[in-house]
PDB file of C-alpha atoms and ligand atoms in Angstrom:
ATOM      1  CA  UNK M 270      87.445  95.095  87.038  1.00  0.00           C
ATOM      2  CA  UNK M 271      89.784  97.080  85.067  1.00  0.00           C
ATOM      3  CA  UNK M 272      88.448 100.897  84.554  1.00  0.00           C
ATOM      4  CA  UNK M 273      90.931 102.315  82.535  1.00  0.00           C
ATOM      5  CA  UNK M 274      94.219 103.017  81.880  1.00  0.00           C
ATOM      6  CA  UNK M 275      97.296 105.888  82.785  1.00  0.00           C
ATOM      7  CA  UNK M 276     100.049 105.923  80.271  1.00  0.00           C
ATOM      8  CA  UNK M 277     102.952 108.059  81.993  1.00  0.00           C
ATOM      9  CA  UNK M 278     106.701 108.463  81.856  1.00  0.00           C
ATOM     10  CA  UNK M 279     107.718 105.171  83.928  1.00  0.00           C
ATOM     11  CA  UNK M 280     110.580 106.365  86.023  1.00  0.00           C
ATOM     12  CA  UNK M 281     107.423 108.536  87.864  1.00  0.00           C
ATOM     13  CA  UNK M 282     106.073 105.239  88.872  1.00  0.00           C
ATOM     14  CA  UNK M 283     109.055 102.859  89.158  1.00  0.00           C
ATOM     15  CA  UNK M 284     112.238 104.507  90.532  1.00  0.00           C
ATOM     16  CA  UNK M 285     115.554 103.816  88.344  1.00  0.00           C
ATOM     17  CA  UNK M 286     113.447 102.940  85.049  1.00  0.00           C
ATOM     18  CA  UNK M 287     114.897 104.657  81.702  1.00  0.00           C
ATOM     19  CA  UNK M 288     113.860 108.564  81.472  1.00  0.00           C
ATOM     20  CA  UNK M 289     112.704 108.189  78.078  1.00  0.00           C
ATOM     21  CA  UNK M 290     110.940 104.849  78.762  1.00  0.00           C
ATOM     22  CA  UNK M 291     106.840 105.201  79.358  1.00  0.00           C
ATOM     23  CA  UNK M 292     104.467 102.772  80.531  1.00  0.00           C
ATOM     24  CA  UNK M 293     101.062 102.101  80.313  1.00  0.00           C
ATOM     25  CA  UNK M 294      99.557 100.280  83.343  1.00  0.00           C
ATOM     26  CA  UNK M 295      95.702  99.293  84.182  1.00  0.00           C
ATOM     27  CA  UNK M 296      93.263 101.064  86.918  1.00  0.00           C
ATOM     28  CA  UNK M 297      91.343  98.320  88.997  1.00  0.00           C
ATOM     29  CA  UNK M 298      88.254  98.301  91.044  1.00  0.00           C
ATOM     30  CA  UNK M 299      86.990  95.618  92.902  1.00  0.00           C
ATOM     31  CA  UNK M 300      83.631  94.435  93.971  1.00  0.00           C
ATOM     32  CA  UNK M 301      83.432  92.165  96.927  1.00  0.00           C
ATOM     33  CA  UNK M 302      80.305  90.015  96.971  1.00  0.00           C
ATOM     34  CA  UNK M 303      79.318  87.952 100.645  1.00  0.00           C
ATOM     35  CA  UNK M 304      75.723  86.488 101.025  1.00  0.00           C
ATOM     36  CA  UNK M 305      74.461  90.170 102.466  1.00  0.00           C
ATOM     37  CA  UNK M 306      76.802  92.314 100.744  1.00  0.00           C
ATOM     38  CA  UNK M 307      78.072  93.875  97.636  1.00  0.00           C
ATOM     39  CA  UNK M 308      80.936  96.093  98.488  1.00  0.00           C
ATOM     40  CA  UNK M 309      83.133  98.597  95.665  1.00  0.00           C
ATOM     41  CA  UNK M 310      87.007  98.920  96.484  1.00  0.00           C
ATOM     42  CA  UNK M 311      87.417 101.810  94.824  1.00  0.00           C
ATOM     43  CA  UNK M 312      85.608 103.700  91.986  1.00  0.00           C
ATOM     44  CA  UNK M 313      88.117 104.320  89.372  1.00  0.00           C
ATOM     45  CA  UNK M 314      88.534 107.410  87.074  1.00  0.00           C
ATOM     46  CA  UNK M 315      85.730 110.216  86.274  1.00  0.00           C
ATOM     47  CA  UNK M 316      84.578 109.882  83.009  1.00  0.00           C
ATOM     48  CA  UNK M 317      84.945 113.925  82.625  1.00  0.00           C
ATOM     49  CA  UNK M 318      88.726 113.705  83.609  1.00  0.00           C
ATOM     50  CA  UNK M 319      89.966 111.569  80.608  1.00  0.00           C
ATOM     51  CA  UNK M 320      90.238 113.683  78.198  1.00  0.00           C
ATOM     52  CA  UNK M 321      91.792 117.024  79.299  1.00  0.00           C
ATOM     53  CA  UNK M 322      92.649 115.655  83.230  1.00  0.00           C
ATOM     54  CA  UNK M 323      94.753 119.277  83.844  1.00  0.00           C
ATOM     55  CA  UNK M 324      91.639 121.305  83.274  1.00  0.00           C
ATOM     56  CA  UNK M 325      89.145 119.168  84.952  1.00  0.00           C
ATOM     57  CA  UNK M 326      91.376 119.284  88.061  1.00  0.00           C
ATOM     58  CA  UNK M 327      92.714 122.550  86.863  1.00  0.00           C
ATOM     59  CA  UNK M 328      95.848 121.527  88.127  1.00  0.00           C
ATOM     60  CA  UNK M 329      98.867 121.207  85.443  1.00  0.00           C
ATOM     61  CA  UNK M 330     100.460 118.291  87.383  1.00  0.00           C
ATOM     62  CA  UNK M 331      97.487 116.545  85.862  1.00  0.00           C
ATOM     63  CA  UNK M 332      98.658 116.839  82.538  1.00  0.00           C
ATOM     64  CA  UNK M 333     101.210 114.218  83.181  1.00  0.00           C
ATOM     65  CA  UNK M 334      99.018 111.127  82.437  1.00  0.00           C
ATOM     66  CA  UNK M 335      97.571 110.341  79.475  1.00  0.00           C
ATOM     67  CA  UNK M 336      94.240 108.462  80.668  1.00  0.00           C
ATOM     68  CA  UNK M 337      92.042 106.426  78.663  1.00  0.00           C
ATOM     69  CA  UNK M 338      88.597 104.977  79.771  1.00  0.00           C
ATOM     70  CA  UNK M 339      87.961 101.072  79.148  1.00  0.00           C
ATOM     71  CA  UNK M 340      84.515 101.312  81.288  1.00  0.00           C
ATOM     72  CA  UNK M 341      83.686 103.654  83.930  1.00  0.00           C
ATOM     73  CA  UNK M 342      82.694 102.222  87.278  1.00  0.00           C
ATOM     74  CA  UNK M 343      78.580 102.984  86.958  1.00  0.00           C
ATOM     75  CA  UNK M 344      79.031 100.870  83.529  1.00  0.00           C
ATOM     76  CA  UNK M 345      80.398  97.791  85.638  1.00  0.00           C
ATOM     77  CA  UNK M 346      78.315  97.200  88.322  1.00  0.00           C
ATOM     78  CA  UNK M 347      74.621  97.817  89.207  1.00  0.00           C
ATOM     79  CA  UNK M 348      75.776 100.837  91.718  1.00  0.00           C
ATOM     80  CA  UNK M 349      72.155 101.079  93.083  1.00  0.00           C
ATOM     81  CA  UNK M 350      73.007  97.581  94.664  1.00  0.00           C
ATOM     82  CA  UNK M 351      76.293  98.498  96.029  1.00  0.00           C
ATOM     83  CA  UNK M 352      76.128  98.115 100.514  1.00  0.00           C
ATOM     84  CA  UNK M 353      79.603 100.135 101.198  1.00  0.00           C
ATOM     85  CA  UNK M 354      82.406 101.786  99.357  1.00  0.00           C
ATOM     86  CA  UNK M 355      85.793 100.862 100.480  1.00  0.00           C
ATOM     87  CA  UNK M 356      87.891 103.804  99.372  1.00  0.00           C
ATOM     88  CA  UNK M 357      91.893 102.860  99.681  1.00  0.00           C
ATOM     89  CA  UNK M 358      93.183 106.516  99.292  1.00  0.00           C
ATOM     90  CA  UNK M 359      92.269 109.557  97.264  1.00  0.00           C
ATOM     91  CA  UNK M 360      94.465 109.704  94.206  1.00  0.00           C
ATOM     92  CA  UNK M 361      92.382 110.567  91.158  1.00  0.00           C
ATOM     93  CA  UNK M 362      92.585 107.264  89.727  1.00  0.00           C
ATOM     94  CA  UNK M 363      91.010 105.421  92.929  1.00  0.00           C
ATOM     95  CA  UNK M 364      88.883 107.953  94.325  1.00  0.00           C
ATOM     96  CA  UNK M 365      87.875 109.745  90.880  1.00  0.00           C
ATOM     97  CA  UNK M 366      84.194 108.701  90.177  1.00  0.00           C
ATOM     98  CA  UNK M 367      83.097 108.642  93.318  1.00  0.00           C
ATOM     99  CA  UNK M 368      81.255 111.954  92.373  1.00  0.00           C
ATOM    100  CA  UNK M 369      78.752 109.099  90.343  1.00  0.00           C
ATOM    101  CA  UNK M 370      78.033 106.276  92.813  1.00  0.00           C
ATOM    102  CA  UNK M 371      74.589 107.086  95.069  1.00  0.00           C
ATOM    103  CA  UNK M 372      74.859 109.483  97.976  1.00  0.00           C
ATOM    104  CA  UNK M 373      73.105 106.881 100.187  1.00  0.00           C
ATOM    105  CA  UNK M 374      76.078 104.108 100.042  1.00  0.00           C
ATOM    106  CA  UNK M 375      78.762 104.477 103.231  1.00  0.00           C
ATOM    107  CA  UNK M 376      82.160 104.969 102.351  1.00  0.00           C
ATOM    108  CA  UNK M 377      84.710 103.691 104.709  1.00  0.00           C
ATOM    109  CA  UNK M 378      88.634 105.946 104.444  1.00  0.00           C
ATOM    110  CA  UNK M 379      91.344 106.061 106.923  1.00  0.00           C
ATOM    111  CA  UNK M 380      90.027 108.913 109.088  1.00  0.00           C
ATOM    112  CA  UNK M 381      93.994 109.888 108.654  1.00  0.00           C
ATOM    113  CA  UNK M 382      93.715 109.881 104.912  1.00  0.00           C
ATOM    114  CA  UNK M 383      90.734 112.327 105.319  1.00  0.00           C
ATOM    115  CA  UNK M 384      92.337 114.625 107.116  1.00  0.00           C
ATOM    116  CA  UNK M 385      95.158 114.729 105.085  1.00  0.00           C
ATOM    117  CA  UNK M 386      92.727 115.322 101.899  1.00  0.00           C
ATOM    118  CA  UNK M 387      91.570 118.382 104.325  1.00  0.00           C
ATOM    119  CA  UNK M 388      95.353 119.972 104.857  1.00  0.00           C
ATOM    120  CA  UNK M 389      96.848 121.993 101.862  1.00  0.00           C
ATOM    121  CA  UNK M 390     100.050 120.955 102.465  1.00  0.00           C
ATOM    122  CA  UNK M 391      98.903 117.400 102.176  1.00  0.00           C
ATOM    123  CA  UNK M 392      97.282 117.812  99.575  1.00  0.00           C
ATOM    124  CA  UNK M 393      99.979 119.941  97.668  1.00  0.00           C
ATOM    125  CA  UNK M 394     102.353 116.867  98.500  1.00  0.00           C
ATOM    126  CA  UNK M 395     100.475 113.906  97.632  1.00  0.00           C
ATOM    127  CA  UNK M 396      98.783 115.257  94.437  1.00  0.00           C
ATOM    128  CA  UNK M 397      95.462 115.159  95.571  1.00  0.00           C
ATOM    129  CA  UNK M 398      92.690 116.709  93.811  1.00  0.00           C
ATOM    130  CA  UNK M 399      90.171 117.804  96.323  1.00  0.00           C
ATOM    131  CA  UNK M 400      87.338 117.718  93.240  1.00  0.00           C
ATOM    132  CA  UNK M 401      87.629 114.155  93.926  1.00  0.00           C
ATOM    133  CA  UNK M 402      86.427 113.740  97.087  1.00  0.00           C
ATOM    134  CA  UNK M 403      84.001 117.035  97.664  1.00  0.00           C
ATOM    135  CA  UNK M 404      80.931 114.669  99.539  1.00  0.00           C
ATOM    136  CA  UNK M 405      79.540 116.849 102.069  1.00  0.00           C
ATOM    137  CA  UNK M 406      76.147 114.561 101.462  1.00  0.00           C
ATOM    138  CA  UNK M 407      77.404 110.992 101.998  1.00  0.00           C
ATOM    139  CA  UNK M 408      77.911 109.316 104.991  1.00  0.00           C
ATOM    140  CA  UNK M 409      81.807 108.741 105.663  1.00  0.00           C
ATOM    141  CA  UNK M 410      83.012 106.109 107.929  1.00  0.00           C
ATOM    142  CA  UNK M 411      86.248 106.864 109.590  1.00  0.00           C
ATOM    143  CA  UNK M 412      88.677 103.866 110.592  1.00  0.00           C
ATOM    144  CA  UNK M 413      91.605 104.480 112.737  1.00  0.00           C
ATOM    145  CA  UNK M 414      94.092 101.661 111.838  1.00  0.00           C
ATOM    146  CA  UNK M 415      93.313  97.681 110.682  1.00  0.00           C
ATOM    147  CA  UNK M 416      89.458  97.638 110.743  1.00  0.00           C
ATOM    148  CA  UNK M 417      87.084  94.599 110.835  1.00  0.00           C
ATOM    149  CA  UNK M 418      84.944  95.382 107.966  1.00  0.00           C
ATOM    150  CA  UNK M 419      81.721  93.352 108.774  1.00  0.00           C
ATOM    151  CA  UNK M 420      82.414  92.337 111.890  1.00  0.00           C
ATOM    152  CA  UNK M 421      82.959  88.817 111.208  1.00  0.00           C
ATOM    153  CA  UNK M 422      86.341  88.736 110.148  1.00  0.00           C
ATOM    154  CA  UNK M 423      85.693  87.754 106.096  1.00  0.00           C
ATOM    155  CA  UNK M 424      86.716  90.873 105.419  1.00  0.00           C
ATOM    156  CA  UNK M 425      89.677  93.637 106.643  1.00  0.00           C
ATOM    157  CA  UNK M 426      91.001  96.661 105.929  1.00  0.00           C
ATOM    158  CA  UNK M 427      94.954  97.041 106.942  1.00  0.00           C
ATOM    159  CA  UNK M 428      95.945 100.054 107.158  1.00  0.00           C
ATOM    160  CA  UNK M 429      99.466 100.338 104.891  1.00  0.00           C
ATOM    161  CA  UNK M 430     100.509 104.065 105.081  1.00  0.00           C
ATOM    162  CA  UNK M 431     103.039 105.859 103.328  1.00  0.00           C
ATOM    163  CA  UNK M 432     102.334 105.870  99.660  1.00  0.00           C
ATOM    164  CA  UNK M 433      99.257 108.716 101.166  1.00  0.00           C
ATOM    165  CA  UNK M 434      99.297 108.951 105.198  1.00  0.00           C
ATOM    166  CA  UNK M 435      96.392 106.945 105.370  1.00  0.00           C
ATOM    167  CA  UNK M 436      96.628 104.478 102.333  1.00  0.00           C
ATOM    168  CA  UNK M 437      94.746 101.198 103.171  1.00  0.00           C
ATOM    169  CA  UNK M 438      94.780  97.689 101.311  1.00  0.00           C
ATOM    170  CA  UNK M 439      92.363  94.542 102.020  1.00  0.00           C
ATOM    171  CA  UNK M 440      92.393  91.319 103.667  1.00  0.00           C
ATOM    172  CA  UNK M 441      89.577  88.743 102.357  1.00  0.00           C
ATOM    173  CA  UNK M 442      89.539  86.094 103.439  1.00  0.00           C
ATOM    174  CA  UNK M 443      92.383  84.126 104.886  1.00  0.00           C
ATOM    175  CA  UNK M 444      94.699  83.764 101.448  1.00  0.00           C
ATOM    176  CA  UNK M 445      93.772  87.225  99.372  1.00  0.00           C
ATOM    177  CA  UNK M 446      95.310  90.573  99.974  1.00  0.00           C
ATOM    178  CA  UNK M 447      94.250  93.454  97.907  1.00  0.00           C
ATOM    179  CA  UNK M 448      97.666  95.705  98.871  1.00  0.00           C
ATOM    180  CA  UNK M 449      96.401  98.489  96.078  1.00  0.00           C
ATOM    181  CA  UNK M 450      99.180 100.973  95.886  1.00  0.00           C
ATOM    182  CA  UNK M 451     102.094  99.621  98.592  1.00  0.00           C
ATOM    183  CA  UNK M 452     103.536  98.271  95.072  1.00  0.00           C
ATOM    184  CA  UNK M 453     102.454  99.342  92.198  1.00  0.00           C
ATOM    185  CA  UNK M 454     104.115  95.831  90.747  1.00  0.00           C
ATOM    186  CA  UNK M 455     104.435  92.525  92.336  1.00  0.00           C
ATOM    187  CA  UNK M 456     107.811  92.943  92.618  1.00  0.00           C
ATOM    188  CA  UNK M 457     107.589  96.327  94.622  1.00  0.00           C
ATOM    189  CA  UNK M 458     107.157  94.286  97.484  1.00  0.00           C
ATOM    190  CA  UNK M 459     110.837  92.874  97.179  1.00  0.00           C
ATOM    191  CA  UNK M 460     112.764  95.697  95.427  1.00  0.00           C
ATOM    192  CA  UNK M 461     111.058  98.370  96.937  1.00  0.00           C
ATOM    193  CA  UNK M 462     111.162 100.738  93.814  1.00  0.00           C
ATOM    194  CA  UNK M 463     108.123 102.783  94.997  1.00  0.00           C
ATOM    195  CA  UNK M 464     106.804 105.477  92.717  1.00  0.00           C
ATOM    196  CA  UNK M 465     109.056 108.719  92.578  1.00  0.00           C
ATOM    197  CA  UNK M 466     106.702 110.750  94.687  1.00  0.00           C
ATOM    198  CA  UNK M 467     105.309 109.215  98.026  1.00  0.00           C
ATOM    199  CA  UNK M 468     103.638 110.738 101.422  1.00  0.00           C
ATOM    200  CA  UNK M 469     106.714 108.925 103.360  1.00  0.00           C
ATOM    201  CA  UNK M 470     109.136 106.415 101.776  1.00  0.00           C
ATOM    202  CA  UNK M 471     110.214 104.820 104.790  1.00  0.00           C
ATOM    203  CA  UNK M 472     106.641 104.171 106.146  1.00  0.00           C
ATOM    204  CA  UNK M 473     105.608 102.488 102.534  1.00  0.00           C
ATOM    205  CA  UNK M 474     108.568 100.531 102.974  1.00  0.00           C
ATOM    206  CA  UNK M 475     107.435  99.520 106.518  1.00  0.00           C
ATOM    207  CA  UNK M 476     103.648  98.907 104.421  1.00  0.00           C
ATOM    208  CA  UNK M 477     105.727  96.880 101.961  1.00  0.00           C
ATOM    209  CA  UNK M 478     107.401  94.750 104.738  1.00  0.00           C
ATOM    210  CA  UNK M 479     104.542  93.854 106.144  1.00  0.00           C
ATOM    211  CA  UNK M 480     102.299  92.573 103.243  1.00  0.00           C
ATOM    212  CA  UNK M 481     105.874  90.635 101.432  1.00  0.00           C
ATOM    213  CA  UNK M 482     105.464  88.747 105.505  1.00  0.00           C
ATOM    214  CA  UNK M 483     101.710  88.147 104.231  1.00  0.00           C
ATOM    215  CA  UNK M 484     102.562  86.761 101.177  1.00  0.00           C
ATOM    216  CA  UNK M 485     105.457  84.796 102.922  1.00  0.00           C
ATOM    217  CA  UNK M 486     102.770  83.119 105.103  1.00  0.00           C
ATOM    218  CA  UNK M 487     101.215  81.911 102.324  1.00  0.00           C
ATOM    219  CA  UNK M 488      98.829  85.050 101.161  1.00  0.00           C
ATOM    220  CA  UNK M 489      97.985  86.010  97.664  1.00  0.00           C
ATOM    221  CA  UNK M 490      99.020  90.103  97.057  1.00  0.00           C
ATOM    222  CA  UNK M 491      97.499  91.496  94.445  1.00  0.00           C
ATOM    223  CA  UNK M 492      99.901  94.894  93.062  1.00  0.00           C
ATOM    224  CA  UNK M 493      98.120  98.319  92.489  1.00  0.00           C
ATOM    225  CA  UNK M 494      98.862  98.466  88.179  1.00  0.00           C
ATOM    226  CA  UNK M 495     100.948  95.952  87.735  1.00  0.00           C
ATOM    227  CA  UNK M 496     100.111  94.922  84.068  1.00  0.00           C
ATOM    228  CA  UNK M 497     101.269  91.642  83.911  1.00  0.00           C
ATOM    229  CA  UNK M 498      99.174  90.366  86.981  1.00  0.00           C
ATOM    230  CA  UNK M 499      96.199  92.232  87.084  1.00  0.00           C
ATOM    231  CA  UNK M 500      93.107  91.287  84.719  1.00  0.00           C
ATOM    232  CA  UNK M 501      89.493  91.917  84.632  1.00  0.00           C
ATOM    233  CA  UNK M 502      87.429  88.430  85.948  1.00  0.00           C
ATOM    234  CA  UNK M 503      86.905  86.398  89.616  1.00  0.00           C
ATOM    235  CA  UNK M 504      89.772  86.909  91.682  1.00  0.00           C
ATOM    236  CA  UNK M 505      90.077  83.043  93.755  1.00  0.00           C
ATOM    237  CA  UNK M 506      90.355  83.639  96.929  1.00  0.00           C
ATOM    238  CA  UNK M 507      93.080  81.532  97.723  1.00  0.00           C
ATOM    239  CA  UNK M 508      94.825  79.656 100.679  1.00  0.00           C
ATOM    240  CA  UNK M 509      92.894  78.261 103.462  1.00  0.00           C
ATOM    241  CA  UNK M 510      90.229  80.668 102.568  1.00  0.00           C
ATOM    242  CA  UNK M 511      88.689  78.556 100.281  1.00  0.00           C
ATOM    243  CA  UNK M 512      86.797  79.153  96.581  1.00  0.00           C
TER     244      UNK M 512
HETATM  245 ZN1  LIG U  36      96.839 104.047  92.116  1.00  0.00          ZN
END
């Protein structure tokens, strides 16, 4: 599902683009569907952010993006139905309407990513807006490392740190790989031109090795915003995996 847009200066998101140059690139969410469950990656942008995002946040840094709502995530799926939220990190544009889905619904983070959302100078370096992520109510589940989801292998978090400390992407299947923010392109993966700001450079390239060896072995990656791959519709699942 696509849930909006960020318009920005490029270079902030690609390394050696043109300083003038900006680029416009497309905020997914994802909902995985098994016989028993119905399960959000992410939850997109708050509604209430879009148009002034540096006074919502009331943080100036805000003010960088330009953000633009194609459908909020409460307009693209039934969230009353939802069984777990799989949050990959909390930047703004993943973890933003969380605030909107129901309080009852687990929500499964990198118990280092929490922390970090919990330590100012974290938080100060990553550009995290704690606003986001304020859910003393909900039931978090905390996951130390490459996580099982369901217990019967369909589905996996990996955890793929370094864009945030505790950044995680998914493994569906045998032949899918939602790797959400390790490259923000397809081609990230191979050139390594990361976003200008990052937790730790040299563990997203580490994050990046790993899921290019994934994709090597035959995996599908899907990039964070990469406009010319991602589109709203069925994602096929891919290699041995099946339909
Ligand atoms: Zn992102």
């Amino acid at each position: 599902m696509n849930v909006g847009w960020i318009s920005s200066p490029a270079a902030v998101y690609r390394q050696g683009e043109d300083p003038a140059a900006r680029i416009r690139f497309p905020i997914p969410a994802y909902l995985i569907e098994t016989e028993t469950e119905r399960i959000l990656v992410d939850a997109g942008l708050h509604p209430a952010a879009i148009a002034d995002p540096a006074s919502f946040y009331g943080r100036p840094a805000a003010g960088l993006f330009e953000l633009e709502q194609e459908q909020a995530v409460t307009e693209l799926v039934d969230v009353t139905t939802l069984t777990r939220i799989v949050l990959t990190h909390l930047h703004f544009d993943h973890a933003g309407a969380l605030a909107l889905l129901p309080a009852s619904i687990p929500i499964v983070i990198q118990h280092r990513e929490w922390e970090a959302g919990r330590d100012e100078r974290a938080i100060r370096r990553n550009f995290f807006y704690p606003r986001d992520y304020a859910l003393e109510d909900r039931e978090i589940v905390l996951v130390d490392g490459d996580h099982d989801l369901l217990g019967d292998g369909s589905v996996e978090v990996l955890l793929t740190p370094g864009h945030t400390p505790g950044h995680q992407s998914l493994r569906i299947g045998d032949g899918l790989i939602l790797g959400v923010d390790v490259g923000h392109f397809a081609a990230t993966l191979d050139d390594h031109r990361f976003p200008s700001f990052a937790d730790d450079f040299a563990a997203q390239a580490r994050s990046a090795e790993r899921l290019r060896a994934l994709r090597e072995g035959g995996a599908r990656v899907l990039p964070g915003h990469d406009p010319e791959v991602l589109c709203p519709g069925p994602v096929e699942l891919g290699g041995a995996g099946g339909s």
